[in-house]
Amino acid sequence: MAVSIPIVPAAEAAPAQVRDIQHYMRPGVLQLTSLPPLALYVHLPWCLKKCPYCDFNSHEWREVDGAGNALPEARYLDALMADLEAALPLVWGRSVHSIFIGGGTPSLFSPQSIDRLIGDIRARLPLAADCEITLEANPGTFEKNRFHAFRAAGVTRLSVGVQSFNDRHLKALGRVHDRAQALAAVQEAAQAFDTFNLDIMYALPGQTLQELEQDMATALALAPPHISIYHLTIEPNTYFAKFPPAIPPDDDAYAMLDRITEMTGQAGLARYEISAYARPGHACFHNTNYWQFGDYLGLGAGAHSKLSFAHRVVRQTRFRDPRLYMDNALAGRALAQDEDVRRADLPFEYMLNALRLREGFALQDFVERTGLPVTAIAKALDEAERKGLITRDMARVRPTERGFDFLNDLQALFLAD
Ligand code: SF4
């Protein structure tokens, strides 16, 4: 599904040692003068069917009880709230600027459950008046019919996992929807929501440049305010890793990306992040907060958090397996990992996010969000500039076109020695 949080395997054997709240407040090597905006990510981990390319923490619905029965929506929501309540002392007094309900396929949850989820969060955390609330949805007919009800439940932005409008490619991707359903779902999303996103993939098995152009033309004709576009990658531990499909060679994929950027630009969508294109005023606040190294509290199976304190930045991971997560969260110990980010790792972690943005980052933001002085990245910035990967002035650093094309190389300059 869309952007979002990397879900990495976590040790599942035992909960992380519960750290006393005092730990987070203790003096440390970092000096953060202010805390960044806080976002909330909620992971709903079930899908109708596992796609062969997917390495997200998603589980087939029929596996829930082995007999294809209903999702344990109520129990999972109870677990999410127990998880949130245990985490509240870490974000005390802070308001939430965005919520992203991701998965998995969150639209499998009923609108009543989503309504309860948003209400339960609201009862425990102050939400900013303009809080963006995104829900990921698949374009199946069954889900499309719920879009208006999700809006009524408080969702402000829908992210539709279209991937392609070509039936042959949808089949190759193992998707359960077809072109007709994708078109109908996007039309419904446009009616129900003021802003929405389409997830599109390219460099698909057997895809030609012309087919990619057709996909983009179809997507753009629907006038989406936002599109996220990803190169199909073959991830370890997926069906495609075991049985790799024939995907277009790199040169063809580069040509496709050039066309995507050209076509979206002509349609009035700016590439504001390496994979995200938006009309003015429709950039995703939630994802931008990740890229600006903002804070996020992740609730749900396998979800990650990144939280800042005056003298440390902390990363946490919840139990990945949904059953294990529910059992442990309900017992008040949802965390499988809870660690301070090492001071030496902060520059790379920051750049992994900030350099994805077309506008790059303000040096002052680097200082505020990592608690490090600018001198910590001076050498790497010099090197990046010498290689033509960034431009900079006294206040800001921006990736160049070349920096965007060689983003991994640019980010690697900031790795700890
Ligand atoms: S629908 Fe999305 S999250 Fe679910 S298996 Fe497919 S790609 Fe993964």
CSV table of C-alpha atoms and ligand atoms in Angstrom, one decimal:
chain,number,residue,atom,x,y,z
A,1,MET,CA,0.0,0.0,0.0
A,2,ALA,CA,1.0,3.6,0.1
A,3,VAL,CA,4.3,5.0,1.4
A,4,SER,CA,4.3,4.7,5.0
A,5,ILE,CA,6.2,3.0,7.7
A,6,PRO,CA,8.7,0.4,6.9
A,7,ILE,CA,7.7,-2.7,8.7
A,8,VAL,CA,10.8,-4.7,9.6
A,9,PRO,CA,10.8,-8.1,11.3
A,10,ALA,CA,11.0,-7.8,15.0
A,11,ALA,CA,12.0,-10.3,17.6
A,12,GLU,CA,8.6,-11.9,18.5
A,13,ALA,CA,9.7,-14.1,21.3
A,14,ALA,CA,9.3,-11.7,24.2
A,15,PRO,CA,8.1,-8.2,24.9
A,16,ALA,CA,10.7,-5.4,25.1
A,17,GLN,CA,11.6,-4.6,28.6
A,18,VAL,CA,9.1,-2.0,29.7
A,19,ARG,CA,11.2,1.2,30.3
A,20,ASP,CA,10.2,3.4,33.0
A,21,ILE,CA,8.8,6.8,31.8
A,22,GLN,CA,11.8,8.4,33.6
A,23,HIS,CA,14.1,6.8,31.1
A,24,TYR,CA,12.8,8.8,28.3
A,25,MET,CA,13.2,12.1,30.2
A,26,ARG,CA,16.8,11.5,31.5
A,27,PRO,CA,19.7,13.7,30.3
A,28,GLY,CA,21.4,12.4,27.2
A,29,VAL,CA,23.9,13.4,24.5
A,30,LEU,CA,21.3,15.2,22.3
A,31,GLN,CA,19.8,18.7,22.8
A,32,LEU,CA,16.4,19.0,21.2
A,33,THR,CA,15.1,22.5,21.7
A,34,SER,CA,11.6,21.7,20.6
A,35,LEU,CA,9.5,18.7,19.6
A,36,PRO,CA,8.3,18.2,16.0
A,37,PRO,CA,4.7,17.7,15.0
A,38,LEU,CA,3.2,14.4,16.2
A,39,ALA,CA,1.3,12.0,13.9
A,40,LEU,CA,-0.5,8.7,14.6
A,41,TYR,CA,-0.2,5.6,12.4
A,42,VAL,CA,-2.7,2.8,12.9
A,43,HIS,CA,-2.0,-0.6,11.3
A,44,LEU,CA,-4.9,-2.9,10.4
A,45,PRO,CA,-3.1,-6.0,9.2
A,46,TRP,CA,-5.5,-8.1,7.1
A,47,CYS,CA,-6.1,-8.4,3.4
A,48,LEU,CA,-8.4,-10.5,1.3
A,49,LYS,CA,-5.4,-12.2,-0.4
A,50,LYS,CA,-1.7,-11.7,-0.1
A,51,CYS,CA,-0.2,-10.1,-3.2
A,52,PRO,CA,2.9,-11.9,-4.5
A,53,TYR,CA,5.1,-8.8,-4.4
A,54,CYS,CA,4.0,-7.6,-0.9
A,55,ASP,CA,6.4,-7.5,2.0
A,56,PHE,CA,4.1,-5.5,4.3
A,57,ASN,CA,2.8,-6.9,7.5
A,58,SER,CA,-0.4,-8.1,5.9
A,59,HIS,CA,-2.2,-11.4,6.5
A,60,GLU,CA,-4.9,-13.2,4.6
A,61,TRP,CA,-8.3,-12.7,6.1
A,62,ARG,CA,-9.2,-16.4,5.9
A,63,GLU,CA,-6.2,-17.1,8.1
A,64,VAL,CA,-7.8,-15.2,10.9
A,65,ASP,CA,-9.6,-18.3,12.3
A,66,GLY,CA,-8.8,-20.8,9.6
A,67,ALA,CA,-12.4,-20.9,8.4
A,68,GLY,CA,-12.8,-17.6,6.7
A,69,ASN,CA,-15.0,-16.1,9.4
A,70,ALA,CA,-15.3,-12.4,10.3
A,71,LEU,CA,-12.3,-10.3,11.2
A,72,PRO,CA,-11.8,-9.9,15.0
A,73,GLU,CA,-12.5,-6.2,14.6
A,74,ALA,CA,-13.8,-5.5,18.1
A,75,ARG,CA,-10.9,-7.4,19.8
A,76,TYR,CA,-8.3,-5.7,17.6
A,77,LEU,CA,-9.8,-2.3,18.4
A,78,ASP,CA,-9.6,-3.1,22.1
A,79,ALA,CA,-6.0,-4.0,21.6
A,80,LEU,CA,-5.3,-0.8,19.8
A,81,MET,CA,-6.8,1.3,22.6
A,82,ALA,CA,-4.8,-0.7,25.2
A,83,ASP,CA,-1.7,0.0,23.2
A,84,LEU,CA,-2.5,3.7,22.9
A,85,GLU,CA,-3.2,4.0,26.6
A,86,ALA,CA,0.1,2.4,27.5
A,87,ALA,CA,1.8,4.9,25.2
A,88,LEU,CA,0.1,8.0,26.3
A,89,PRO,CA,2.7,9.1,28.9
A,90,LEU,CA,5.2,9.3,26.1
A,91,VAL,CA,3.2,11.9,24.2
A,92,TRP,CA,1.5,13.7,27.1
A,93,GLY,CA,0.4,17.2,26.3
A,94,ARG,CA,1.0,16.9,22.5
A,95,SER,CA,-1.7,17.2,19.9
A,96,VAL,CA,-2.0,14.9,16.8
A,97,HIS,CA,-1.8,16.6,13.4
A,98,SER,CA,-2.6,13.6,11.2
A,99,ILE,CA,-3.8,10.0,11.5
A,100,PHE,CA,-3.0,7.4,8.8
A,101,ILE,CA,-5.0,4.2,9.0
A,102,GLY,CA,-2.9,1.8,6.9
A,103,GLY,CA,-2.4,-1.9,6.3
A,104,GLY,CA,-3.1,-4.4,5.2
A,105,THR,CA,-6.5,-3.3,3.8
A,106,PRO,CA,-8.1,-1.1,6.4
A,107,SER,CA,-11.3,-0.8,4.2
A,108,LEU,CA,-12.1,-4.4,5.2
A,109,PHE,CA,-13.0,-3.0,8.6
A,110,SER,CA,-16.6,-1.9,8.8
A,111,PRO,CA,-17.4,1.9,8.8
A,112,GLN,CA,-18.8,1.3,12.3
A,113,SER,CA,-15.4,0.1,13.4
A,114,ILE,CA,-13.6,3.0,11.8
A,115,ASP,CA,-16.0,5.3,13.5
A,116,ARG,CA,-15.3,3.7,16.8
A,117,LEU,CA,-11.5,3.8,16.2
A,118,ILE,CA,-11.5,7.5,15.4
A,119,GLY,CA,-13.8,8.3,18.3
A,120,ASP,CA,-11.7,6.2,20.7
A,121,ILE,CA,-8.6,8.0,19.6
A,122,ARG,CA,-10.3,11.4,19.9
A,123,ALA,CA,-11.3,10.5,23.5
A,124,ARG,CA,-7.7,9.9,24.4
A,125,LEU,CA,-5.6,12.4,22.4
A,126,PRO,CA,-6.2,16.0,21.4
A,127,LEU,CA,-6.5,16.2,17.6
A,128,ALA,CA,-5.6,19.4,15.8
A,129,ALA,CA,-8.6,21.2,14.3
A,130,ASP,CA,-7.4,20.4,10.8
A,131,CYS,CA,-6.2,16.9,11.6
A,132,GLU,CA,-5.8,14.9,8.3
A,133,ILE,CA,-7.3,11.4,8.7
A,134,THR,CA,-6.3,9.1,5.8
A,135,LEU,CA,-7.6,5.6,5.3
A,136,GLU,CA,-6.2,3.1,2.8
A,137,ALA,CA,-8.8,1.3,0.7
A,138,ASN,CA,-8.7,-1.3,-2.0
A,139,PRO,CA,-10.9,-0.7,-5.0
A,140,GLY,CA,-13.2,-3.8,-4.6
A,141,THR,CA,-16.9,-3.3,-5.1
A,142,PHE,CA,-17.6,-4.3,-1.5
A,143,GLU,CA,-15.3,-1.6,-0.3
A,144,LYS,CA,-16.3,1.1,-2.7
A,145,ASN,CA,-19.8,0.9,-1.4
A,146,ARG,CA,-18.5,2.0,2.0
A,147,PHE,CA,-16.5,5.1,1.0
A,148,HIS,CA,-19.3,7.5,1.9
A,149,ALA,CA,-19.7,5.8,5.3
A,150,PHE,CA,-15.9,6.1,5.9
A,151,ARG,CA,-16.2,9.9,5.2
A,152,ALA,CA,-19.1,10.1,7.7
A,153,ALA,CA,-17.0,8.3,10.2
A,154,GLY,CA,-14.4,11.1,10.1
A,155,VAL,CA,-11.9,10.0,7.4
A,156,THR,CA,-10.9,13.1,5.5
A,157,ARG,CA,-8.6,11.5,2.8
A,158,LEU,CA,-8.8,8.2,1.0
A,159,SER,CA,-5.8,6.4,-0.4
A,160,VAL,CA,-7.0,4.0,-3.1
A,161,GLY,CA,-4.7,1.1,-4.0
A,162,VAL,CA,-5.3,1.0,-7.7
A,163,GLN,CA,-1.8,0.0,-8.8
A,164,SER,CA,-2.8,-0.3,-12.5
A,165,PHE,CA,-5.9,0.0,-14.8
A,166,ASN,CA,-4.7,-2.8,-17.1
A,167,ASP,CA,-6.4,-6.1,-16.4
A,168,ARG,CA,-3.4,-8.1,-17.5
A,169,HIS,CA,-1.1,-6.3,-15.2
A,170,LEU,CA,-3.5,-6.4,-12.3
A,171,LYS,CA,-3.7,-10.2,-12.8
A,172,ALA,CA,0.1,-10.4,-12.9
A,173,LEU,CA,0.2,-8.5,-9.6
A,174,GLY,CA,-2.3,-10.9,-8.1
A,175,ARG,CA,-4.7,-8.1,-7.3
A,176,VAL,CA,-8.3,-9.0,-6.6
A,177,HIS,CA,-9.8,-6.1,-8.4
A,178,ASP,CA,-10.1,-5.4,-12.2
A,179,ARG,CA,-10.0,-2.2,-14.3
A,180,ALA,CA,-13.7,-1.6,-14.2
A,181,GLN,CA,-13.7,-1.8,-10.3
A,182,ALA,CA,-10.7,0.5,-10.2
A,183,LEU,CA,-12.4,3.1,-12.3
A,184,ALA,CA,-15.6,2.9,-10.3
A,185,ALA,CA,-13.8,3.1,-7.0
A,186,VAL,CA,-11.9,6.2,-8.0
A,187,GLN,CA,-15.1,7.9,-9.2
A,188,GLU,CA,-16.7,7.1,-5.9
A,189,ALA,CA,-13.7,8.4,-4.0
A,190,ALA,CA,-13.8,11.6,-5.9
A,191,GLN,CA,-17.5,12.1,-4.9
A,192,ALA,CA,-17.1,11.1,-1.3
A,193,PHE,CA,-13.8,13.0,-0.5
A,194,ASP,CA,-12.4,16.4,-1.1
A,195,THR,CA,-8.9,14.9,-1.4
A,196,PHE,CA,-7.7,11.4,-2.2
A,197,ASN,CA,-4.7,9.6,-3.4
A,198,LEU,CA,-4.2,6.9,-6.1
A,199,ASP,CA,-1.4,4.4,-5.6
A,200,ILE,CA,0.1,3.4,-9.0
A,201,MET,CA,2.9,1.0,-9.7
A,202,TYR,CA,5.1,0.9,-12.8
A,203,ALA,CA,7.8,-1.4,-14.3
A,204,LEU,CA,5.3,-4.2,-14.0
A,205,PRO,CA,5.8,-7.7,-15.4
A,206,GLY,CA,5.6,-7.4,-19.2
A,207,GLN,CA,4.7,-3.7,-19.1
A,208,THR,CA,5.7,-1.6,-22.1
A,209,LEU,CA,6.3,2.2,-22.1
A,210,GLN,CA,3.1,2.6,-24.1
A,211,GLU,CA,1.1,0.6,-21.6
A,212,LEU,CA,2.5,2.7,-18.8
A,213,GLU,CA,1.5,5.8,-20.7
A,214,GLN,CA,-2.1,4.4,-21.0
A,215,ASP,CA,-2.2,3.7,-17.3
A,216,MET,CA,-1.0,7.3,-16.5
A,217,ALA,CA,-3.5,8.8,-19.0
A,218,THR,CA,-6.3,6.9,-17.4
A,219,ALA,CA,-5.3,7.9,-13.9
A,220,LEU,CA,-4.8,11.5,-14.8
A,221,ALA,CA,-8.2,11.7,-16.7
A,222,LEU,CA,-9.8,11.0,-13.3
A,223,ALA,CA,-8.2,14.2,-12.0
A,224,PRO,CA,-6.8,12.8,-8.7
A,225,PRO,CA,-5.5,15.5,-6.4
A,226,HIS,CA,-2.6,13.2,-5.4
A,227,ILE,CA,-0.8,10.2,-6.9
A,228,SER,CA,1.9,8.0,-5.3
A,229,ILE,CA,3.9,6.1,-7.9
A,230,TYR,CA,6.2,3.2,-7.0
A,231,HIS,CA,8.5,1.1,-9.1
A,232,LEU,CA,7.7,-2.6,-8.6
A,233,THR,CA,10.5,-4.0,-6.6
A,234,ILE,CA,11.1,-7.7,-5.8
A,235,GLU,CA,11.4,-7.8,-2.1
A,236,PRO,CA,13.0,-10.7,-0.2
A,237,ASN,CA,10.6,-13.2,1.4
A,238,THR,CA,7.8,-12.7,-1.1
A,239,TYR,CA,6.3,-15.0,-3.7
A,240,PHE,CA,8.0,-12.9,-6.5
A,241,ALA,CA,11.4,-13.4,-4.8
A,242,LYS,CA,10.9,-17.1,-5.1
A,243,PHE,CA,9.4,-17.0,-8.6
A,244,PRO,CA,10.6,-13.8,-10.1
A,245,PRO,CA,8.5,-12.4,-13.0
A,246,ALA,CA,10.1,-10.8,-16.1
A,247,ILE,CA,10.1,-7.1,-15.3
A,248,PRO,CA,11.3,-4.3,-17.7
A,249,PRO,CA,15.0,-3.6,-17.7
A,250,ASP,CA,16.3,-0.6,-15.8
A,251,ASP,CA,16.7,1.6,-18.8
A,252,ASP,CA,13.0,1.1,-19.7
A,253,ALA,CA,12.0,1.8,-16.1
A,254,TYR,CA,13.9,5.1,-16.1
A,255,ALA,CA,12.2,6.0,-19.3
A,256,MET,CA,8.8,5.2,-17.7
A,257,LEU,CA,9.7,7.4,-14.7
A,258,ASP,CA,10.6,10.3,-17.0
A,259,ARG,CA,7.2,9.9,-18.7
A,260,ILE,CA,5.4,9.8,-15.4
A,261,THR,CA,7.0,13.0,-14.2
A,262,GLU,CA,6.3,14.7,-17.6
A,263,MET,CA,2.7,13.6,-17.7
A,264,THR,CA,1.9,14.4,-14.1
A,265,GLY,CA,3.6,17.8,-14.5
A,266,GLN,CA,1.4,18.6,-17.6
A,267,ALA,CA,-1.7,17.6,-15.6
A,268,GLY,CA,-0.7,20.1,-12.8
A,269,LEU,CA,0.6,17.7,-10.3
A,270,ALA,CA,4.1,18.6,-8.9
A,271,ARG,CA,6.6,15.9,-7.8
A,272,TYR,CA,7.1,17.1,-4.3
A,273,GLU,CA,8.7,13.9,-3.1
A,274,ILE,CA,10.5,11.2,-4.9
A,275,SER,CA,7.3,9.1,-5.3
A,276,ALA,CA,4.6,11.6,-4.6
A,277,TYR,CA,2.8,14.0,-7.0
A,278,ALA,CA,0.2,16.5,-5.9
A,279,ARG,CA,-1.9,19.4,-7.0
A,280,PRO,CA,-1.3,22.6,-5.0
A,281,GLY,CA,-2.7,22.2,-1.5
A,282,HIS,CA,-3.0,18.4,-1.7
A,283,ALA,CA,0.4,17.2,-0.4
A,284,CYS,CA,-0.1,14.5,2.2
A,285,PHE,CA,0.6,16.0,5.6
A,286,HIS,CA,1.1,12.7,7.2
A,287,ASN,CA,3.8,11.4,4.9
A,288,THR,CA,5.4,14.8,4.7
A,289,ASN,CA,5.8,14.7,8.4
A,290,TYR,CA,7.7,11.4,8.1
A,291,TRP,CA,10.0,12.9,5.5
A,292,GLN,CA,10.6,16.0,7.6
A,293,PHE,CA,11.6,13.7,10.5
A,294,GLY,CA,8.5,14.5,12.5
A,295,ASP,CA,7.3,12.2,15.2
A,296,TYR,CA,4.8,9.4,14.9
A,297,LEU,CA,3.2,7.0,17.3
A,298,GLY,CA,2.5,3.7,15.5
A,299,LEU,CA,-0.3,1.5,16.9
A,300,GLY,CA,-1.1,-2.0,15.7
A,301,ALA,CA,0.6,-5.2,14.7
A,302,GLY,CA,4.2,-4.5,13.5
A,303,ALA,CA,3.8,-0.7,13.7
A,304,HIS,CA,6.8,1.5,14.3
A,305,SER,CA,7.0,4.7,16.3
A,306,LYS,CA,9.6,7.4,16.3
A,307,LEU,CA,9.3,9.7,19.2
A,308,SER,CA,11.5,12.7,20.3
A,309,PHE,CA,12.3,13.8,23.8
A,310,ALA,CA,14.6,16.6,25.1
A,311,HIS,CA,17.7,14.4,25.0
A,312,ARG,CA,16.9,11.4,22.8
A,313,VAL,CA,15.1,10.1,19.8
A,314,VAL,CA,13.4,6.7,20.3
A,315,ARG,CA,12.3,4.0,17.9
A,316,GLN,CA,9.8,1.4,18.9
A,317,THR,CA,8.3,-1.7,17.1
A,318,ARG,CA,5.1,-3.5,18.1
A,319,PHE,CA,4.6,-7.3,17.9
A,320,ARG,CA,4.3,-8.2,14.2
A,321,ASP,CA,2.0,-11.2,14.4
A,322,PRO,CA,-1.6,-10.0,14.8
A,323,ARG,CA,-2.6,-12.6,17.4
A,324,LEU,CA,0.6,-12.1,19.4
A,325,TYR,CA,0.0,-8.3,19.1
A,326,MET,CA,-3.5,-8.5,20.4
A,327,ASP,CA,-2.6,-10.8,23.3
A,328,ASN,CA,0.3,-8.6,24.3
A,329,ALA,CA,-1.3,-5.2,23.7
A,330,LEU,CA,-4.3,-6.2,25.8
A,331,ALA,CA,-1.9,-7.2,28.6
A,332,GLY,CA,-0.3,-3.7,28.3
A,333,ARG,CA,3.0,-4.7,26.6
A,334,ALA,CA,2.6,-4.2,22.9
A,335,LEU,CA,6.3,-3.4,22.3
A,336,ALA,CA,8.7,-5.9,20.8
A,337,GLN,CA,11.5,-3.4,20.5
A,338,ASP,CA,12.2,0.0,22.2
A,339,GLU,CA,15.6,1.6,21.6
A,340,ASP,CA,17.2,5.0,21.6
A,341,VAL,CA,18.6,5.9,18.1
A,342,ARG,CA,22.3,6.1,18.4
A,343,ARG,CA,23.7,9.6,18.0
A,344,ALA,CA,26.0,8.5,15.1
A,345,ASP,CA,23.0,7.1,13.2
A,346,LEU,CA,20.8,10.2,13.3
A,347,PRO,CA,22.3,12.0,10.3
A,348,PHE,CA,21.6,9.1,8.0
A,349,GLU,CA,18.2,8.5,9.5
A,350,TYR,CA,17.3,12.1,8.9
A,351,MET,CA,18.6,12.1,5.3
A,352,LEU,CA,16.8,8.9,4.5
A,353,ASN,CA,13.7,11.0,4.9
A,354,ALA,CA,14.5,14.6,4.2
A,355,LEU,CA,16.4,14.1,0.9
A,356,ARG,CA,13.3,12.5,-0.6
A,357,LEU,CA,11.7,15.9,-0.6
A,358,ARG,CA,12.0,18.1,-3.7
A,359,GLU,CA,12.5,21.1,-1.3
A,360,GLY,CA,15.0,19.2,0.8
A,361,PHE,CA,15.3,20.6,4.3
A,362,ALA,CA,16.2,23.7,6.4
A,363,LEU,CA,19.5,23.3,8.3
A,364,GLN,CA,17.7,24.7,11.3
A,365,ASP,CA,15.2,21.8,11.1
A,366,PHE,CA,18.1,19.3,11.0
A,367,VAL,CA,19.4,20.9,14.3
A,368,GLU,CA,16.0,21.0,15.9
A,369,ARG,CA,14.9,17.4,15.0
A,370,THR,CA,18.1,15.6,15.6
A,371,GLY,CA,19.5,17.6,18.5
A,372,LEU,CA,22.9,17.7,16.6
A,373,PRO,CA,24.9,20.7,15.4
A,374,VAL,CA,25.2,21.3,11.6
A,375,THR,CA,28.9,20.5,11.9
A,376,ALA,CA,27.8,16.8,12.3
A,377,ILE,CA,27.0,16.7,8.6
A,378,ALA,CA,29.4,19.4,7.3
A,379,LYS,CA,31.8,16.9,5.6
A,380,ALA,CA,29.0,14.9,4.0
A,381,LEU,CA,27.3,18.0,2.7
A,382,ASP,CA,30.6,19.2,1.1
A,383,GLU,CA,31.0,15.8,-0.6
A,384,ALA,CA,27.4,15.8,-1.8
A,385,GLU,CA,27.8,19.3,-3.2
A,386,ARG,CA,31.1,18.4,-4.9
A,387,LYS,CA,29.4,15.4,-6.6
A,388,GLY,CA,26.5,17.6,-7.8
A,389,LEU,CA,23.9,15.8,-5.7
A,390,ILE,CA,22.7,18.8,-3.7
A,391,THR,CA,22.5,22.6,-3.9
A,392,ARG,CA,22.5,24.7,-0.8
A,393,ASP,CA,22.6,28.1,0.7
A,394,MET,CA,23.0,29.4,4.2
A,395,ALA,CA,19.6,28.1,5.2
A,396,ARG,CA,18.5,25.2,3.0
A,397,VAL,CA,19.8,22.0,1.3
A,398,ARG,CA,18.0,20.7,-1.8
A,399,PRO,CA,18.7,17.5,-3.8
A,400,THR,CA,19.5,18.2,-7.4
A,401,GLU,CA,17.9,16.2,-10.3
A,402,ARG,CA,21.1,14.1,-10.2
A,403,GLY,CA,20.6,13.8,-6.4
A,404,PHE,CA,17.1,12.4,-7.0
A,405,ASP,CA,18.3,10.0,-9.7
A,406,PHE,CA,21.1,8.7,-7.3
A,407,LEU,CA,19.2,9.1,-4.1
A,408,ASN,CA,20.7,6.0,-2.4
A,409,ASP,CA,24.2,7.2,-3.1
A,410,LEU,CA,23.4,10.7,-1.8
A,411,GLN,CA,21.9,9.3,1.4
A,412,ALA,CA,24.8,6.9,1.9
A,413,LEU,CA,27.2,9.8,2.3
A,414,PHE,CA,25.6,10.4,5.7
A,415,LEU,CA,26.1,6.9,7.0
A,416,ALA,CA,28.0,6.7,10.3
A,417,ASP,CA,31.7,5.9,9.8
B,1,SF4,S1,-3.5,-5.5,-0.7
B,1,SF4,FE1,-1.7,-4.2,-0.2
B,1,SF4,S2,-1.1,-4.8,1.9
B,1,SF4,FE2,-2.6,-6.3,1.1
B,1,SF4,S3,-1.2,-8.0,0.3
B,1,SF4,FE3,-1.7,-6.7,-1.4
B,1,SF4,S4,-0.1,-5.1,-1.5
B,1,SF4,FE4,0.0,-6.1,0.5
